[in-house]
mmCIF file of C-alpha atoms in Angstrom:
data_model
loop_
_atom_site.group_PDB
_atom_site.id
_atom_site.type_symbol
_atom_site.label_atom_id
_atom_site.label_comp_id
_atom_site.label_asym_id
_atom_site.label_seq_id
_atom_site.Cartn_x
_atom_site.Cartn_y
_atom_site.Cartn_z
ATOM 1 C CA MET Z 2 -31.723 18.860 7.898
ATOM 2 C CA LYS Z 3 -29.520 17.899 5.002
ATOM 3 C CA ILE Z 4 -27.830 14.507 5.165
ATOM 4 C CA ARG Z 5 -26.058 12.237 2.734
ATOM 5 C CA GLN Z 6 -27.251 8.790 1.747
ATOM 6 C CA ASN Z 7 -25.535 6.087 -0.260
ATOM 7 C CA ILE Z 8 -25.040 2.329 -0.276
ATOM 8 C CA ARG Z 9 -22.877 2.526 2.862
ATOM 9 C CA HIS Z 10 -25.838 3.857 4.866
ATOM 10 C CA PHE Z 11 -28.094 1.010 3.740
ATOM 11 C CA ALA Z 12 -25.331 -1.513 4.472
ATOM 12 C CA THR Z 13 -24.931 -0.012 7.939
ATOM 13 C CA LYS Z 14 -28.680 -0.221 8.514
ATOM 14 C CA LYS Z 15 -28.618 -3.900 7.584
ATOM 15 C CA ALA Z 16 -25.616 -4.557 9.826
ATOM 16 C CA LEU Z 17 -27.122 -2.719 12.807
ATOM 17 C CA THR Z 18 -30.300 -4.799 12.612
ATOM 18 C CA MET Z 19 -28.504 -8.175 12.536
ATOM 19 C CA PRO Z 20 -27.713 -10.385 15.542
ATOM 20 C CA VAL Z 21 -24.052 -10.298 16.641
ATOM 21 C CA ILE Z 22 -22.976 -8.128 13.703
ATOM 22 C CA GLY Z 23 -25.203 -5.381 15.097
ATOM 23 C CA ASP Z 24 -22.964 -5.027 18.154
ATOM 24 C CA ILE Z 25 -19.847 -4.862 15.984
ATOM 25 C CA ALA Z 26 -21.491 -2.310 13.681
ATOM 26 C CA THR Z 27 -22.536 -0.148 16.626
ATOM 27 C CA GLU Z 28 -18.985 -0.088 17.956
ATOM 28 C CA LYS Z 29 -17.587 0.822 14.529
ATOM 29 C CA MET Z 30 -20.201 3.534 13.981
ATOM 30 C CA VAL Z 31 -19.633 5.043 17.431
ATOM 31 C CA ASP Z 32 -15.888 5.260 16.684
ATOM 32 C CA LEU Z 33 -16.605 6.817 13.293
ATOM 33 C CA HIS Z 34 -18.955 9.447 14.708
ATOM 34 C CA VAL Z 35 -16.606 10.332 17.565
ATOM 35 C CA ARG Z 36 -13.860 10.869 14.992
ATOM 36 C CA ILE Z 37 -16.031 12.934 12.624
ATOM 37 C CA PHE Z 38 -17.501 15.196 15.277
ATOM 38 C CA GLY Z 39 -14.242 15.273 17.224
ATOM 39 C CA ASP Z 40 -12.594 16.727 14.123
ATOM 40 C CA ARG Z 41 -15.205 19.504 14.177
ATOM 41 C CA ALA Z 42 -14.627 20.294 17.838
ATOM 42 C CA ASP Z 43 -12.418 23.097 19.049
ATOM 43 C CA PRO Z 44 -9.031 21.329 19.274
ATOM 44 C CA ALA Z 45 -8.550 22.683 22.793
ATOM 45 C CA HIS Z 46 -11.633 20.734 23.954
ATOM 46 C CA ARG Z 47 -11.641 17.691 21.657
ATOM 47 C CA ASP Z 48 -10.081 15.129 23.994
ATOM 48 C CA ALA Z 49 -12.303 16.141 26.919
ATOM 49 C CA ARG Z 50 -15.425 15.510 24.841
ATOM 50 C CA GLU Z 51 -14.615 12.085 23.388
ATOM 51 C CA ALA Z 52 -15.845 9.844 26.234
ATOM 52 C CA HIS Z 53 -19.083 11.803 26.429
ATOM 53 C CA MET Z 54 -19.639 11.576 22.687
ATOM 54 C CA ALA Z 55 -18.871 7.849 22.588
ATOM 55 C CA ALA Z 56 -21.447 6.998 25.257
ATOM 56 C CA PHE Z 57 -24.012 9.429 23.843
ATOM 57 C CA PHE Z 58 -23.676 8.090 20.304
ATOM 58 C CA GLU Z 59 -23.927 4.501 21.546
ATOM 59 C CA CYS Z 60 -27.361 5.331 22.958
ATOM 60 C CA THR Z 61 -28.497 6.976 19.732
ATOM 61 C CA PHE Z 62 -28.106 3.711 17.851
ATOM 62 C CA ASP Z 63 -30.904 2.336 20.026
ATOM 63 C CA THR Z 64 -32.941 5.357 18.952
ATOM 64 C CA TYR Z 65 -32.140 4.551 15.323
ATOM 65 C CA LEU Z 66 -33.416 0.995 15.689
ATOM 66 C CA ALA Z 67 -36.557 2.182 17.493
ATOM 67 C CA ALA Z 68 -37.234 4.682 14.711
ATOM 68 C CA LEU Z 69 -36.863 1.941 12.089
ATOM 69 C CA ASP Z 70 -39.240 -0.258 14.108
ATOM 70 C CA ALA Z 71 -41.693 2.648 14.186
ATOM 71 C CA GLY Z 72 -41.708 2.679 10.379
ATOM 72 C CA PHE Z 73 -39.398 5.577 9.618
ATOM 73 C CA PRO Z 74 -37.282 5.129 6.482
ATOM 74 C CA GLU Z 75 -33.506 4.979 6.859
ATOM 75 C CA ALA Z 76 -32.920 8.678 6.139
ATOM 76 C CA GLU Z 77 -35.443 9.843 8.734
ATOM 77 C CA ALA Z 78 -34.333 7.325 11.371
ATOM 78 C CA ARG Z 79 -30.773 8.550 10.954
ATOM 79 C CA GLU Z 80 -31.840 12.185 10.936
ATOM 80 C CA ILE Z 81 -33.596 11.646 14.273
ATOM 81 C CA THR Z 82 -30.316 10.524 15.845
ATOM 82 C CA HIS Z 83 -28.450 13.481 14.369
ATOM 83 C CA ILE Z 84 -31.069 15.822 15.796
ATOM 84 C CA GLN Z 85 -30.488 14.233 19.214
ATOM 85 C CA ALA Z 86 -26.761 14.876 18.841
ATOM 86 C CA ASN Z 87 -27.349 18.496 17.867
ATOM 87 C CA PHE Z 88 -29.570 18.983 20.919
ATOM 88 C CA ASP Z 89 -26.672 17.703 23.024
ATOM 89 C CA PHE Z 90 -24.132 19.900 21.252
ATOM 90 C CA TYR Z 91 -26.363 22.912 21.834
ATOM 91 C CA ASN Z 92 -26.868 22.078 25.515
ATOM 92 C CA HIS Z 93 -23.093 22.062 25.945
ATOM 93 C CA GLY Z 94 -22.477 25.161 23.835
ATOM 94 C CA TRP Z 95 -20.530 23.099 21.307
ATOM 95 C CA THR Z 96 -21.868 25.228 18.485
ATOM 96 C CA GLU Z 97 -18.915 24.579 16.183
ATOM 97 C CA MET Z 98 -20.019 20.936 15.979
ATOM 98 C CA MET Z 99 -23.675 21.593 15.124
ATOM 99 C CA GLU Z 100 -25.106 20.499 11.765
ATOM 100 C CA PHE Z 101 -27.874 23.081 11.666
ATOM 101 C CA PRO Z 102 -28.158 26.528 13.289
ATOM 102 C CA ALA Z 103 -29.349 26.850 16.869
ATOM 103 C CA ASP Z 104 -32.406 28.819 15.797
ATOM 104 C CA GLU Z 105 -33.701 25.714 13.967
ATOM 105 C CA LEU Z 106 -33.651 23.425 17.023
ATOM 106 C CA GLU Z 107 -37.361 23.815 17.753
ATOM 107 C CA ALA Z 108 -38.372 23.240 14.127
ATOM 108 C CA HIS Z 109 -36.407 20.000 14.001
ATOM 109 C CA TYR Z 110 -37.936 18.865 17.275
ATOM 110 C CA GLU Z 111 -41.468 19.594 16.068
ATOM 111 C CA ARG Z 112 -41.079 17.474 12.928
ATOM 112 C CA TYR Z 113 -40.570 14.360 15.047
ATOM 113 C CA GLU Z 114 -42.465 15.524 18.115
ATOM 114 C CA GLU Z 115 -44.743 12.479 18.321
ATOM 115 C CA PHE Z 116 -41.770 10.080 18.266
ATOM 116 C CA PHE Z 117 -39.739 12.216 20.651
ATOM 117 C CA GLU Z 118 -42.606 12.496 23.131
ATOM 118 C CA ARG Z 119 -43.078 8.720 23.104
ATOM 119 C CA TYR Z 120 -39.533 8.332 24.457
ATOM 120 C CA ASP Z 121 -39.380 11.492 26.641
ATOM 121 C CA ILE Z 122 -36.889 13.152 24.319
ATOM 122 C CA ASP Z 123 -36.686 16.921 24.132
ATOM 123 C CA ILE Z 124 -34.034 19.558 23.547
ATOM 124 C CA ALA Z 125 -33.016 19.604 27.218
ATOM 125 C CA ASN Z 126 -33.080 15.791 27.471
ATOM 126 C CA PRO Z 127 -31.852 14.561 24.085
ATOM 127 C CA LEU Z 128 -31.677 10.853 24.899
ATOM 128 C CA GLY Z 129 -34.873 10.506 26.926
ATOM 129 C CA GLU Z 130 -35.539 6.824 27.609
ATOM 130 C CA PHE Z 131 -32.569 5.844 25.454
ATOM 131 C CA ARG Z 132 -30.163 7.053 28.147
ATOM 132 C CA THR Z 133 -29.459 3.479 29.225
ATOM 133 C CA ILE Z 134 -25.789 3.869 30.173
ATOM 134 C CA GLU Z 135 -23.843 6.470 32.098
ATOM 135 C CA ILE Z 136 -22.887 9.432 29.939
ATOM 136 C CA PRO Z 137 -19.615 10.933 31.169
ATOM 137 C CA ASP Z 138 -19.653 14.647 31.833
ATOM 138 C CA ALA Z 139 -17.769 16.921 29.480
ATOM 139 C CA PRO Z 140 -16.884 20.604 29.838
ATOM 140 C CA ALA Z 141 -19.422 23.003 28.372
ATOM 141 C CA THR Z 142 -18.655 26.180 26.449
ATOM 142 C CA LEU Z 143 -21.986 27.883 27.067
ATOM 143 C CA GLU Z 144 -20.538 31.320 26.344
ATOM 144 C CA LYS Z 145 -20.612 30.334 22.655
ATOM 145 C CA LEU Z 146 -24.418 30.371 22.739
ATOM 146 C CA ASP Z 147 -24.356 34.176 23.014
ATOM 147 C CA ASN Z 148 -22.910 34.459 19.516
ATOM 148 C CA PRO Z 149 -22.951 30.978 17.999
ATOM 149 C CA ASP Z 150 -20.440 30.050 15.356
ATOM 150 C CA HIS Z 151 -21.720 27.252 13.110
ATOM 151 C CA PRO Z 152 -19.000 26.485 10.543
ATOM 152 C CA HIS Z 153 -20.470 23.038 9.808
ATOM 153 C CA ALA Z 154 -24.168 23.948 9.965
ATOM 154 C CA GLU Z 155 -26.408 24.162 6.924
ATOM 155 C CA GLY Z 156 -29.531 26.206 7.535
ATOM 156 C CA GLY Z 157 -32.753 26.276 5.599
ATOM 157 C CA PHE Z 158 -33.452 22.533 5.727
ATOM 158 C CA ALA Z 159 -35.600 22.385 8.856
ATOM 159 C CA ASP Z 160 -38.928 21.563 7.191
ATOM 160 C CA ASP Z 161 -38.007 18.065 5.951
ATOM 161 C CA VAL Z 162 -35.178 15.589 5.532
ATOM 162 C CA TYR Z 163 -33.100 16.581 2.526
ATOM 163 C CA VAL Z 164 -30.888 13.876 1.105
ATOM 164 C CA GLU Z 165 -27.782 14.436 -0.976
ATOM 165 C CA ASP Z 166 -26.941 11.457 -3.171
ATOM 166 C CA GLU Z 167 -23.564 10.355 -4.507
ATOM 167 C CA THR Z 168 -23.860 12.667 -7.516
ATOM 168 C CA GLY Z 169 -24.439 15.712 -5.303
ATOM 169 C CA ASP Z 170 -28.128 16.043 -6.154
ATOM 170 C CA VAL Z 171 -30.330 17.035 -3.215
ATOM 171 C CA GLY Z 172 -33.943 15.915 -2.902
ATOM 172 C CA VAL Z 173 -36.579 15.568 -0.227
ATOM 173 C CA GLY Z 174 -36.742 12.153 1.425
ATOM 174 C CA GLY Z 175 -34.448 9.203 1.044
ATOM 175 C CA ALA Z 176 -33.539 6.889 -1.776
ATOM 176 C CA GLU Z 177 -35.289 3.612 -2.453
ATOM 177 C CA GLU Z 178 -33.571 0.936 -0.391
ATOM 178 C CA PRO Z 179 -31.651 -1.406 -2.699
ATOM 179 C CA GLU Z 180 -32.088 -5.169 -2.510
ATOM 180 C CA ASP Z 181 -29.270 -7.542 -1.576
ATOM 181 C CA VAL Z 182 -27.154 -5.000 0.290
ATOM 182 C CA ASP Z 183 -23.795 -6.408 1.403
ATOM 183 C CA VAL Z 184 -22.968 -5.497 5.018
ATOM 184 C CA LYS Z 185 -19.301 -5.391 3.988
ATOM 185 C CA SER Z 186 -20.111 -2.071 2.341
ATOM 186 C CA ALA Z 187 -20.655 -0.592 5.812
ATOM 187 C CA PRO Z 188 -17.731 1.343 7.302
ATOM 188 C CA GLY Z 189 -15.399 -0.917 9.257
ATOM 189 C CA LEU Z 190 -17.166 -4.168 8.362
ATOM 190 C CA GLN Z 191 -15.087 -5.312 5.390
ATOM 191 C CA ASP Z 192 -13.844 -8.392 7.299
ATOM 192 C CA VAL Z 193 -17.175 -9.464 8.787
ATOM 193 C CA ASP Z 194 -18.472 -12.889 7.829
ATOM 194 C CA GLU Z 195 -22.257 -12.692 7.519
ATOM 195 C CA GLU Z 196 -22.609 -16.448 7.355
ATOM 196 C CA THR Z 197 -21.199 -17.091 10.827
ATOM 197 C CA ALA Z 198 -23.014 -14.263 12.573
#
């Protein structure tokens, strides 16, 4: 799939992997993702989906850390979590929130099949072993699967992770991780004191 990558993503990675700050970063990132994907949701269903999304996204940050531990670079670790989210959106018929078309689900799964199998993740069970908290139910709109509308999906990027940089250039794979990243560059962490964490 196509994702963006800039200094904020590397700062977030650093924050998520730190003691104490990692918990704060997870909370901030969950809120951010609920807001972003909530804005993509059908307004008539947005509020009913928020608790589900918040709990689901919280679990995906454990996936992100496991993917980093497994040696995946930042872009791929993050892509894995976005694929999990898109599996969940598909399972609920929330096609307007998907980032790639439904007909690319299998291709995205296959790219990370070895990792997904290790944690019992598949399209029908997007969190697998990372489902460590209760995920509130949310109303499905399965009728949308008959004729999916994907206003936010970008097709044609199923064979690799495509990264768009700050200049708008798109290439395969992620950027080289910069040295001395400041966690204050991560969304919502401007007031965090690294020294006391």
